[in-house]
Amino acid sequence: MNKKAVNEMKLSFPSYSENERFSRIAVSGFLTQLDPQIDELSEIKTAVSEGVTNCIVHAYRDTVGEISLQVRIFDKGRVYIKIRDKGCGIDDVEKAMEPLFTTAPEEERAGLGFAVMESFMDKIKVRSQKGKGTTVVMEKTLKTRKALR
Amino acid sequence: MDVKIFPESEERKLTAVIYGDIDHHTAKFIRGEIDAAIREHNPCILVLDFRFVTFMDSSGIGLVMGRYKIIHELGGEVLTANPPPYIRRVMQLAGLHRLSRIISCPTPEEIPRGGSDIESSDTIAAEKQLTQENK
Ligand SMILES: Nc1ncnc2c1ncn2[C@@H]1O[C@H](COP(=O)(O)OP(=O)(O)OP(=O)(O)O)[C@@H](O)[C@H]1O
Ligand SMILES: [Mg+2]
């Protein structure tokens, strides 16, 4: 399982909401080398947008902090995405991942971010520590038409 | 990103055509524009037209749910019009059709001058399909 990535990129940026768009477009730009299908790319962009927005809205609620985003491409079109913050952390990850659960209903949050990530990606893993931050790792294997290298 | 508002006062119908990406960053602006128009026109039917939406995440679901609350309290109805296929998938995942019927209809700008109300057979076919999906 510990295979070497065929290609990878890392980004880090402050938790400004302007960077929501930037981050999903950066990921989609990086993945064009796999010649993905439009709907696969839309799904990944949406999942990235959910993860990054959660850092901005929840992790760094009243502050600005660093968000790091890592994308790795493995062979056979397997894509690995890691989104990490050093924000407030999540009390109960299992509960947070339940559809419609939100701690910010008054801000018109639907509580569907994790549900979207789960349904649009093949795998998702969330690690969080109260006061230390949260890491979301997602994977998806693209029905790529182009074998990379 | 932009919102264009088309009020039809005789029917107390208000259409908001949304352009571009809907995410947490843009939702604030879009919400502001729509809510200002709701206050001004006090509609019974609010149509949110997604034809020109290029991206949407769960912030868009929150946007529709929020307008639903406002309009529902006024005794009205919110319709979700013309979402592109991928955006329709996000909506279905959220079960949004339980709050707001998803319809297919001409976008206000597209109605030719002198406006005819005759629907193209395309529109009718798409509407039929949506009626199925809404069940
Ligand atoms: N990075 C994070 N740091 C701290 N808390 C988080 C983080 N991500 C998610 N959460 C918590 O998990 C809850 C559920 O997240 P989820 O993305 O599913 O819904 P939401 O962000 O509340 O609403 P939506 O994504 O639909 O706008 C959030 O309300 C928040 O309490
Ligand atoms: Mg969220």
PDB file of N, CA and C in Angstrom, chain A residues 41-132:
ATOM      1  N   LEU A  41     -14.361  15.298 -12.066  1.00  0.00           N
ATOM      2  CA  LEU A  41     -13.690  16.523 -11.652  1.00  0.00           C
ATOM      3  C   LEU A  41     -14.637  17.390 -10.818  1.00  0.00           C
ATOM      4  N   SER A  42     -15.909  17.459 -11.226  1.00  0.00           N
ATOM      5  CA  SER A  42     -16.897  18.223 -10.451  1.00  0.00           C
ATOM      6  C   SER A  42     -17.030  17.644  -9.049  1.00  0.00           C
ATOM      7  N   GLU A  43     -17.038  16.323  -8.959  1.00  0.00           N
ATOM      8  CA  GLU A  43     -17.186  15.681  -7.651  1.00  0.00           C
ATOM      9  C   GLU A  43     -16.001  16.003  -6.750  1.00  0.00           C
ATOM     10  N   ILE A  44     -14.808  15.923  -7.307  1.00  0.00           N
ATOM     11  CA  ILE A  44     -13.613  16.212  -6.514  1.00  0.00           C
ATOM     12  C   ILE A  44     -13.585  17.682  -6.100  1.00  0.00           C
ATOM     13  N   LYS A  45     -13.927  18.570  -7.025  1.00  0.00           N
ATOM     14  CA  LYS A  45     -13.950  20.003  -6.692  1.00  0.00           C
ATOM     15  C   LYS A  45     -14.927  20.279  -5.559  1.00  0.00           C
ATOM     16  N   THR A  46     -16.075  19.607  -5.606  1.00  0.00           N
ATOM     17  CA  THR A  46     -17.077  19.832  -4.561  1.00  0.00           C
ATOM     18  C   THR A  46     -16.568  19.327  -3.219  1.00  0.00           C
ATOM     19  N   ALA A  47     -15.957  18.130  -3.223  1.00  0.00           N
ATOM     20  CA  ALA A  47     -15.432  17.571  -1.976  1.00  0.00           C
ATOM     21  C   ALA A  47     -14.342  18.474  -1.386  1.00  0.00           C
ATOM     22  N   VAL A  48     -13.451  18.984  -2.235  1.00  0.00           N
ATOM     23  CA  VAL A  48     -12.387  19.880  -1.770  1.00  0.00           C
ATOM     24  C   VAL A  48     -12.993  21.159  -1.200  1.00  0.00           C
ATOM     25  N   SER A  49     -13.992  21.677  -1.890  1.00  0.00           N
ATOM     26  CA  SER A  49     -14.644  22.899  -1.439  1.00  0.00           C
ATOM     27  C   SER A  49     -15.275  22.695  -0.056  1.00  0.00           C
ATOM     28  N   GLU A  50     -15.884  21.529   0.157  1.00  0.00           N
ATOM     29  CA  GLU A  50     -16.485  21.221   1.461  1.00  0.00           C
ATOM     30  C   GLU A  50     -15.419  21.195   2.560  1.00  0.00           C
ATOM     31  N   GLY A  51     -14.319  20.501   2.268  1.00  0.00           N
ATOM     32  CA  GLY A  51     -13.259  20.359   3.266  1.00  0.00           C
ATOM     33  C   GLY A  51     -12.622  21.691   3.620  1.00  0.00           C
ATOM     34  N   VAL A  52     -12.308  22.471   2.607  1.00  0.00           N
ATOM     35  CA  VAL A  52     -11.651  23.761   2.830  1.00  0.00           C
ATOM     36  C   VAL A  52     -12.613  24.736   3.525  1.00  0.00           C
ATOM     37  N   THR A  53     -13.865  24.734   3.102  1.00  0.00           N
ATOM     38  CA  THR A  53     -14.851  25.627   3.717  1.00  0.00           C
ATOM     39  C   THR A  53     -15.015  25.301   5.207  1.00  0.00           C
ATOM     40  N   ASN A  54     -14.987  24.022   5.541  1.00  0.00           N
ATOM     41  CA  ASN A  54     -15.088  23.653   6.956  1.00  0.00           C
ATOM     42  C   ASN A  54     -13.943  24.248   7.781  1.00  0.00           C
ATOM     43  N   CYS A  55     -12.741  24.284   7.217  1.00  0.00           N
ATOM     44  CA  CYS A  55     -11.615  24.910   7.930  1.00  0.00           C
ATOM     45  C   CYS A  55     -11.890  26.388   8.158  1.00  0.00           C
ATOM     46  N   ILE A  56     -12.428  27.038   7.135  1.00  0.00           N
ATOM     47  CA  ILE A  56     -12.656  28.486   7.203  1.00  0.00           C
ATOM     48  C   ILE A  56     -13.809  28.814   8.153  1.00  0.00           C
ATOM     49  N   VAL A  57     -14.909  28.046   8.016  1.00  0.00           N
ATOM     50  CA  VAL A  57     -16.121  28.356   8.779  1.00  0.00           C
ATOM     51  C   VAL A  57     -16.027  27.873  10.227  1.00  0.00           C
ATOM     52  N   HIS A  58     -15.487  26.652  10.417  1.00  0.00           N
ATOM     53  CA  HIS A  58     -15.520  26.046  11.753  1.00  0.00           C
ATOM     54  C   HIS A  58     -14.166  26.085  12.458  1.00  0.00           C
ATOM     55  N   ALA A  59     -13.127  25.547  11.803  1.00  0.00           N
ATOM     56  CA  ALA A  59     -11.841  25.386  12.486  1.00  0.00           C
ATOM     57  C   ALA A  59     -11.284  26.723  12.950  1.00  0.00           C
ATOM     58  N   TYR A  60     -11.303  27.704  12.057  1.00  0.00           N
ATOM     59  CA  TYR A  60     -10.784  29.038  12.395  1.00  0.00           C
ATOM     60  C   TYR A  60     -11.925  30.038  12.493  1.00  0.00           C
ATOM     61  N   ARG A  61     -12.927  29.673  13.259  1.00  0.00           N
ATOM     62  CA  ARG A  61     -14.160  30.468  13.368  1.00  0.00           C
ATOM     63  C   ARG A  61     -13.916  31.971  13.542  1.00  0.00           C
ATOM     64  N   ASP A  62     -13.193  32.362  14.578  1.00  0.00           N
ATOM     65  CA  ASP A  62     -13.025  33.804  14.813  1.00  0.00           C
ATOM     66  C   ASP A  62     -11.600  34.265  14.562  1.00  0.00           C
ATOM     67  N   THR A  63     -10.864  33.440  13.844  1.00  0.00           N
ATOM     68  CA  THR A  63      -9.477  33.819  13.575  1.00  0.00           C
ATOM     69  C   THR A  63      -9.136  33.501  12.124  1.00  0.00           C
ATOM     70  N   VAL A  64      -7.891  33.772  11.773  1.00  0.00           N
ATOM     71  CA  VAL A  64      -7.403  33.333  10.471  1.00  0.00           C
ATOM     72  C   VAL A  64      -6.246  32.398  10.736  1.00  0.00           C
ATOM     73  N   GLY A  65      -6.253  31.245  10.105  1.00  0.00           N
ATOM     74  CA  GLY A  65      -5.170  30.293  10.319  1.00  0.00           C
ATOM     75  C   GLY A  65      -4.756  29.648   9.017  1.00  0.00           C
ATOM     76  N   GLU A  66      -3.797  28.756   9.115  1.00  0.00           N
ATOM     77  CA  GLU A  66      -3.248  28.138   7.917  1.00  0.00           C
ATOM     78  C   GLU A  66      -4.011  26.857   7.541  1.00  0.00           C
ATOM     79  N   ILE A  67      -4.297  26.750   6.270  1.00  0.00           N
ATOM     80  CA  ILE A  67      -4.905  25.527   5.742  1.00  0.00           C
ATOM     81  C   ILE A  67      -3.878  24.865   4.833  1.00  0.00           C
ATOM     82  N   SER A  68      -3.619  23.568   5.028  1.00  0.00           N
ATOM     83  CA  SER A  68      -2.739  22.927   4.053  1.00  0.00           C
ATOM     84  C   SER A  68      -3.482  21.861   3.284  1.00  0.00           C
ATOM     85  N   LEU A  69      -3.119  21.817   2.028  1.00  0.00           N
ATOM     86  CA  LEU A  69      -3.825  20.967   1.077  1.00  0.00           C
ATOM     87  C   LEU A  69      -2.771  20.190   0.308  1.00  0.00           C
ATOM     88  N   GLN A  70      -2.921  18.881   0.318  1.00  0.00           N
ATOM     89  CA  GLN A  70      -1.951  18.052  -0.377  1.00  0.00           C
ATOM     90  C   GLN A  70      -2.692  17.116  -1.329  1.00  0.00           C
ATOM     91  N   VAL A  71      -2.205  17.014  -2.544  1.00  0.00           N
ATOM     92  CA  VAL A  71      -2.810  16.087  -3.504  1.00  0.00           C
ATOM     93  C   VAL A  71      -1.720  15.172  -4.037  1.00  0.00           C
ATOM     94  N   ARG A  72      -1.994  13.874  -4.019  1.00  0.00           N
ATOM     95  CA  ARG A  72      -1.041  12.910  -4.571  1.00  0.00           C
ATOM     96  C   ARG A  72      -1.743  12.056  -5.605  1.00  0.00           C
ATOM     97  N   ILE A  73      -1.036  11.790  -6.676  1.00  0.00           N
ATOM     98  CA  ILE A  73      -1.551  10.891  -7.710  1.00  0.00           C
ATOM     99  C   ILE A  73      -0.758   9.588  -7.648  1.00  0.00           C
ATOM    100  N   PHE A  74      -1.465   8.489  -7.534  1.00  0.00           N
ATOM    101  CA  PHE A  74      -0.826   7.167  -7.584  1.00  0.00           C
ATOM    102  C   PHE A  74      -1.186   6.518  -8.908  1.00  0.00           C
ATOM    103  N   ASP A  75      -0.598   5.348  -9.177  1.00  0.00           N
ATOM    104  CA  ASP A  75      -0.894   4.758 -10.481  1.00  0.00           C
ATOM    105  C   ASP A  75      -2.337   4.259 -10.541  1.00  0.00           C
ATOM    106  N   LYS A  76      -2.765   3.949 -11.722  1.00  0.00           N
ATOM    107  CA  LYS A  76      -4.137   3.521 -12.006  1.00  0.00           C
ATOM    108  C   LYS A  76      -5.166   4.589 -11.643  1.00  0.00           C
ATOM    109  N   GLY A  77      -4.750   5.846 -11.653  1.00  0.00           N
ATOM    110  CA  GLY A  77      -5.701   6.939 -11.466  1.00  0.00           C
ATOM    111  C   GLY A  77      -6.192   7.142 -10.036  1.00  0.00           C
ATOM    112  N   ARG A  78      -5.433   6.628  -9.069  1.00  0.00           N
ATOM    113  CA  ARG A  78      -5.849   6.827  -7.680  1.00  0.00           C
ATOM    114  C   ARG A  78      -5.386   8.201  -7.180  1.00  0.00           C
ATOM    115  N   VAL A  79      -6.335   8.960  -6.660  1.00  0.00           N
ATOM    116  CA  VAL A  79      -6.050  10.321  -6.194  1.00  0.00           C
ATOM    117  C   VAL A  79      -6.266  10.398  -4.689  1.00  0.00           C
ATOM    118  N   TYR A  80      -5.303  10.996  -4.027  1.00  0.00           N
ATOM    119  CA  TYR A  80      -5.317  11.124  -2.562  1.00  0.00           C
ATOM    120  C   TYR A  80      -5.302  12.616  -2.234  1.00  0.00           C
ATOM    121  N   ILE A  81      -6.226  13.039  -1.396  1.00  0.00           N
ATOM    122  CA  ILE A  81      -6.304  14.468  -1.041  1.00  0.00           C
ATOM    123  C   ILE A  81      -6.335  14.618   0.472  1.00  0.00           C
ATOM    124  N   LYS A  82      -5.449  15.462   0.984  1.00  0.00           N
ATOM    125  CA  LYS A  82      -5.412  15.687   2.430  1.00  0.00           C
ATOM    126  C   LYS A  82      -5.613  17.174   2.714  1.00  0.00           C
ATOM    127  N   ILE A  83      -6.585  17.473   3.574  1.00  0.00           N
ATOM    128  CA  ILE A  83      -6.860  18.864   3.958  1.00  0.00           C
ATOM    129  C   ILE A  83      -6.665  18.977   5.470  1.00  0.00           C
ATOM    130  N   ARG A  84      -5.787  19.882   5.870  1.00  0.00           N
ATOM    131  CA  ARG A  84      -5.463  19.942   7.296  1.00  0.00           C
ATOM    132  C   ARG A  84      -5.543  21.355   7.854  1.00  0.00           C
ATOM    133  N   ASP A  85      -6.091  21.473   9.060  1.00  0.00           N
ATOM    134  CA  ASP A  85      -6.066  22.761   9.753  1.00  0.00           C
ATOM    135  C   ASP A  85      -5.538  22.571  11.163  1.00  0.00           C
ATOM    136  N   LYS A  86      -5.134  23.680  11.767  1.00  0.00           N
ATOM    137  CA  LYS A  86      -4.692  23.635  13.164  1.00  0.00           C
ATOM    138  C   LYS A  86      -5.674  24.428  14.014  1.00  0.00           C
ATOM    139  N   GLY A  87      -6.946  24.255  13.697  1.00  0.00           N
ATOM    140  CA  GLY A  87      -7.993  25.028  14.374  1.00  0.00           C
ATOM    141  C   GLY A  87      -8.565  24.332  15.594  1.00  0.00           C
ATOM    142  N   CYS A  88      -9.850  24.573  15.846  1.00  0.00           N
ATOM    143  CA  CYS A  88     -10.475  24.198  17.123  1.00  0.00           C
ATOM    144  C   CYS A  88     -10.689  22.699  17.315  1.00  0.00           C
ATOM    145  N   GLY A  89     -10.657  21.934  16.229  1.00  0.00           N
ATOM    146  CA  GLY A  89     -10.897  20.494  16.372  1.00  0.00           C
ATOM    147  C   GLY A  89     -12.379  20.163  16.510  1.00  0.00           C
ATOM    148  N   ILE A  90     -12.671  18.870  16.451  1.00  0.00           N
ATOM    149  CA  ILE A  90     -14.071  18.420  16.513  1.00  0.00           C
ATOM    150  C   ILE A  90     -14.268  17.569  17.766  1.00  0.00           C
ATOM    151  N   ASP A  91     -15.317  17.867  18.533  1.00  0.00           N
ATOM    152  CA  ASP A  91     -15.640  17.125  19.763  1.00  0.00           C
ATOM    153  C   ASP A  91     -15.854  15.650  19.489  1.00  0.00           C
ATOM    154  N   ASP A  92     -16.799  15.393  18.584  1.00  0.00           N
ATOM    155  CA  ASP A  92     -17.237  14.030  18.321  1.00  0.00           C
ATOM    156  C   ASP A  92     -17.327  13.851  16.799  1.00  0.00           C
ATOM    157  N   VAL A  93     -16.298  13.247  16.241  1.00  0.00           N
ATOM    158  CA  VAL A  93     -16.196  13.145  14.781  1.00  0.00           C
ATOM    159  C   VAL A  93     -17.364  12.341  14.197  1.00  0.00           C
ATOM    160  N   GLU A  94     -17.709  11.257  14.862  1.00  0.00           N
ATOM    161  CA  GLU A  94     -18.777  10.404  14.346  1.00  0.00           C
ATOM    162  C   GLU A  94     -20.080  11.197  14.224  1.00  0.00           C
ATOM    163  N   LYS A  95     -20.361  11.947  15.255  1.00  0.00           N
ATOM    164  CA  LYS A  95     -21.573  12.778  15.289  1.00  0.00           C
ATOM    165  C   LYS A  95     -21.503  13.859  14.194  1.00  0.00           C
ATOM    166  N   ALA A  96     -20.331  14.496  14.076  1.00  0.00           N
ATOM    167  CA  ALA A  96     -20.154  15.576  13.099  1.00  0.00           C
ATOM    168  C   ALA A  96     -20.394  15.090  11.675  1.00  0.00           C
ATOM    169  N   MET A  97     -20.121  13.796  11.452  1.00  0.00           N
ATOM    170  CA  MET A  97     -20.248  13.274  10.100  1.00  0.00           C
ATOM    171  C   MET A  97     -21.666  12.825   9.757  1.00  0.00           C
ATOM    172  N   GLU A  98     -22.545  12.825  10.746  1.00  0.00           N
ATOM    173  CA  GLU A  98     -23.942  12.473  10.453  1.00  0.00           C
ATOM    174  C   GLU A  98     -24.559  13.528   9.552  1.00  0.00           C
ATOM    175  N   PRO A  99     -25.289  13.088   8.515  1.00  0.00           N
ATOM    176  CA  PRO A  99     -25.945  14.056   7.643  1.00  0.00           C
ATOM    177  C   PRO A  99     -26.866  14.972   8.449  1.00  0.00           C
ATOM    178  N   LEU A 100     -26.859  16.234   8.101  1.00  0.00           N
ATOM    179  CA  LEU A 100     -27.695  17.280   8.703  1.00  0.00           C
ATOM    180  C   LEU A 100     -27.218  17.742  10.076  1.00  0.00           C
ATOM    181  N   PHE A 101     -26.133  17.135  10.592  1.00  0.00           N
ATOM    182  CA  PHE A 101     -25.604  17.660  11.848  1.00  0.00           C
ATOM    183  C   PHE A 101     -24.757  18.894  11.560  1.00  0.00           C
ATOM    184  N   THR A 102     -25.074  19.987  12.234  1.00  0.00           N
ATOM    185  CA  THR A 102     -24.270  21.197  12.097  1.00  0.00           C
ATOM    186  C   THR A 102     -24.234  21.946  13.416  1.00  0.00           C
ATOM    187  N   THR A 103     -23.114  22.618  13.679  1.00  0.00           N
ATOM    188  CA  THR A 103     -23.048  23.459  14.870  1.00  0.00           C
ATOM    189  C   THR A 103     -23.313  24.922  14.505  1.00  0.00           C
ATOM    190  N   ALA A 104     -23.648  25.165  13.247  1.00  0.00           N
ATOM    191  CA  ALA A 104     -23.877  26.555  12.815  1.00  0.00           C
ATOM    192  C   ALA A 104     -25.147  26.723  11.988  1.00  0.00           C
ATOM    193  N   PRO A 105     -26.306  26.269  12.512  1.00  0.00           N
ATOM    194  CA  PRO A 105     -27.542  26.358  11.704  1.00  0.00           C
ATOM    195  C   PRO A 105     -27.966  27.807  11.441  1.00  0.00           C
ATOM    196  N   GLU A 106     -27.641  28.701  12.374  1.00  0.00           N
ATOM    197  CA  GLU A 106     -28.063  30.105  12.204  1.00  0.00           C
ATOM    198  C   GLU A 106     -27.324  30.784  11.057  1.00  0.00           C
ATOM    199  N   GLU A 107     -26.244  30.136  10.586  1.00  0.00           N
ATOM    200  CA  GLU A 107     -25.510  30.708   9.445  1.00  0.00           C
ATOM    201  C   GLU A 107     -25.912  30.038   8.143  1.00  0.00           C
ATOM    202  N   GLU A 108     -27.050  29.357   8.164  1.00  0.00           N
ATOM    203  CA  GLU A 108     -27.533  28.647   6.983  1.00  0.00           C
ATOM    204  C   GLU A 108     -26.576  27.570   6.517  1.00  0.00           C
ATOM    205  N   ARG A 109     -25.946  26.881   7.463  1.00  0.00           N
ATOM    206  CA  ARG A 109     -25.187  25.688   7.104  1.00  0.00           C
ATOM    207  C   ARG A 109     -26.170  24.524   7.111  1.00  0.00           C
ATOM    208  N   ALA A 110     -26.037  23.648   6.145  1.00  0.00           N
ATOM    209  CA  ALA A 110     -27.006  22.562   6.005  1.00  0.00           C
ATOM    210  C   ALA A 110     -26.591  21.309   6.777  1.00  0.00           C
ATOM    211  N   GLY A 111     -25.318  21.237   7.168  1.00  0.00           N
ATOM    212  CA  GLY A 111     -24.833  20.029   7.835  1.00  0.00           C
ATOM    213  C   GLY A 111     -24.613  18.888   6.863  1.00  0.00           C
ATOM    214  N   LEU A 112     -24.278  19.236   5.624  1.00  0.00           N
ATOM    215  CA  LEU A 112     -24.153  18.215   4.587  1.00  0.00           C
ATOM    216  C   LEU A 112     -22.754  18.086   4.003  1.00  0.00           C
ATOM    217  N   GLY A 113     -21.815  18.890   4.515  1.00  0.00           N
ATOM    218  CA  GLY A 113     -20.461  18.867   3.969  1.00  0.00           C
ATOM    219  C   GLY A 113     -19.851  17.474   3.952  1.00  0.00           C
ATOM    220  N   PHE A 114     -19.867  16.803   5.102  1.00  0.00           N
ATOM    221  CA  PHE A 114     -19.273  15.468   5.174  1.00  0.00           C
ATOM    222  C   PHE A 114     -20.048  14.473   4.318  1.00  0.00           C
ATOM    223  N   ALA A 115     -21.371  14.614   4.280  1.00  0.00           N
ATOM    224  CA  ALA A 115     -22.195  13.713   3.464  1.00  0.00           C
ATOM    225  C   ALA A 115     -21.817  13.845   1.987  1.00  0.00           C
ATOM    226  N   VAL A 116     -21.572  15.069   1.548  1.00  0.00           N
ATOM    227  CA  VAL A 116     -21.163  15.307   0.158  1.00  0.00           C
ATOM    228  C   VAL A 116     -19.785  14.672  -0.092  1.00  0.00           C
ATOM    229  N   MET A 117     -18.853  14.891   0.841  1.00  0.00           N
ATOM    230  CA  MET A 117     -17.511  14.311   0.671  1.00  0.00           C
ATOM    231  C   MET A 117     -17.596  12.789   0.604  1.00  0.00           C
ATOM    232  N   GLU A 118     -18.416  12.199   1.475  1.00  0.00           N
ATOM    233  CA  GLU A 118     -18.551  10.743   1.499  1.00  0.00           C
ATOM    234  C   GLU A 118     -19.139  10.207   0.204  1.00  0.00           C
ATOM    235  N   SER A 119     -20.117  10.927  -0.311  1.00  0.00           N
ATOM    236  CA  SER A 119     -20.789  10.388  -1.484  1.00  0.00           C
ATOM    237  C   SER A 119     -20.024  10.648  -2.780  1.00  0.00           C
ATOM    238  N   PHE A 120     -19.246  11.717  -2.828  1.00  0.00           N
ATOM    239  CA  PHE A 120     -18.527  12.035  -4.065  1.00  0.00           C
ATOM    240  C   PHE A 120     -17.130  11.421  -4.137  1.00  0.00           C
ATOM    241  N   MET A 121     -16.617  10.959  -2.985  1.00  0.00           N
ATOM    242  CA  MET A 121     -15.289  10.332  -2.995  1.00  0.00           C
ATOM    243  C   MET A 121     -15.453   8.849  -2.638  1.00  0.00           C
ATOM    244  N   ASP A 122     -14.416   8.040  -2.903  1.00  0.00           N
ATOM    245  CA  ASP A 122     -14.520   6.612  -2.588  1.00  0.00           C
ATOM    246  C   ASP A 122     -14.334   6.354  -1.099  1.00  0.00           C
ATOM    247  N   LYS A 123     -13.448   7.149  -0.494  1.00  0.00           N
ATOM    248  CA  LYS A 123     -13.063   6.912   0.900  1.00  0.00           C
ATOM    249  C   LYS A 123     -12.851   8.242   1.586  1.00  0.00           C
ATOM    250  N   ILE A 124     -13.179   8.322   2.862  1.00  0.00           N
ATOM    251  CA  ILE A 124     -12.852   9.519   3.636  1.00  0.00           C
ATOM    252  C   ILE A 124     -12.481   9.108   5.048  1.00  0.00           C
ATOM    253  N   LYS A 125     -11.443   9.753   5.581  1.00  0.00           N
ATOM    254  CA  LYS A 125     -11.028   9.484   6.948  1.00  0.00           C
ATOM    255  C   LYS A 125     -10.835  10.831   7.638  1.00  0.00           C
ATOM    256  N   VAL A 126     -11.374  10.955   8.835  1.00  0.00           N
ATOM    257  CA  VAL A 126     -11.256  12.222   9.560  1.00  0.00           C
ATOM    258  C   VAL A 126     -10.571  11.971  10.891  1.00  0.00           C
ATOM    259  N   ARG A 127      -9.513  12.726  11.141  1.00  0.00           N
ATOM    260  CA  ARG A 127      -8.837  12.664  12.437  1.00  0.00           C
ATOM    261  C   ARG A 127      -8.907  14.044  13.050  1.00  0.00           C
ATOM    262  N   SER A 128      -9.226  14.123  14.333  1.00  0.00           N
ATOM    263  CA  SER A 128      -9.344  15.438  14.931  1.00  0.00           C
ATOM    264  C   SER A 128      -8.986  15.392  16.399  1.00  0.00           C
ATOM    265  N   GLN A 129      -8.407  16.469  16.858  1.00  0.00           N
ATOM    266  CA  GLN A 129      -8.072  16.571  18.266  1.00  0.00           C
ATOM    267  C   GLN A 129      -8.513  17.934  18.753  1.00  0.00           C
ATOM    268  N   LYS A 130      -9.291  17.937  19.796  1.00  0.00           N
ATOM    269  CA  LYS A 130      -9.822  19.182  20.363  1.00  0.00           C
ATOM    270  C   LYS A 130      -8.686  20.180  20.617  1.00  0.00           C
ATOM    271  N   GLY A 131      -8.821  21.356  20.063  1.00  0.00           N
ATOM    272  CA  GLY A 131      -7.820  22.401  20.302  1.00  0.00           C
ATOM    273  C   GLY A 131      -6.568  22.282  19.437  1.00  0.00           C
ATOM    274  N   LYS A 132      -6.427  21.159  18.712  1.00  0.00           N
ATOM    275  CA  LYS A 132      -5.196  20.971  17.923  1.00  0.00           C
ATOM    276  C   LYS A 132      -5.441  21.037  16.427  1.00  0.00           C
TER     277      LYS A 132
END
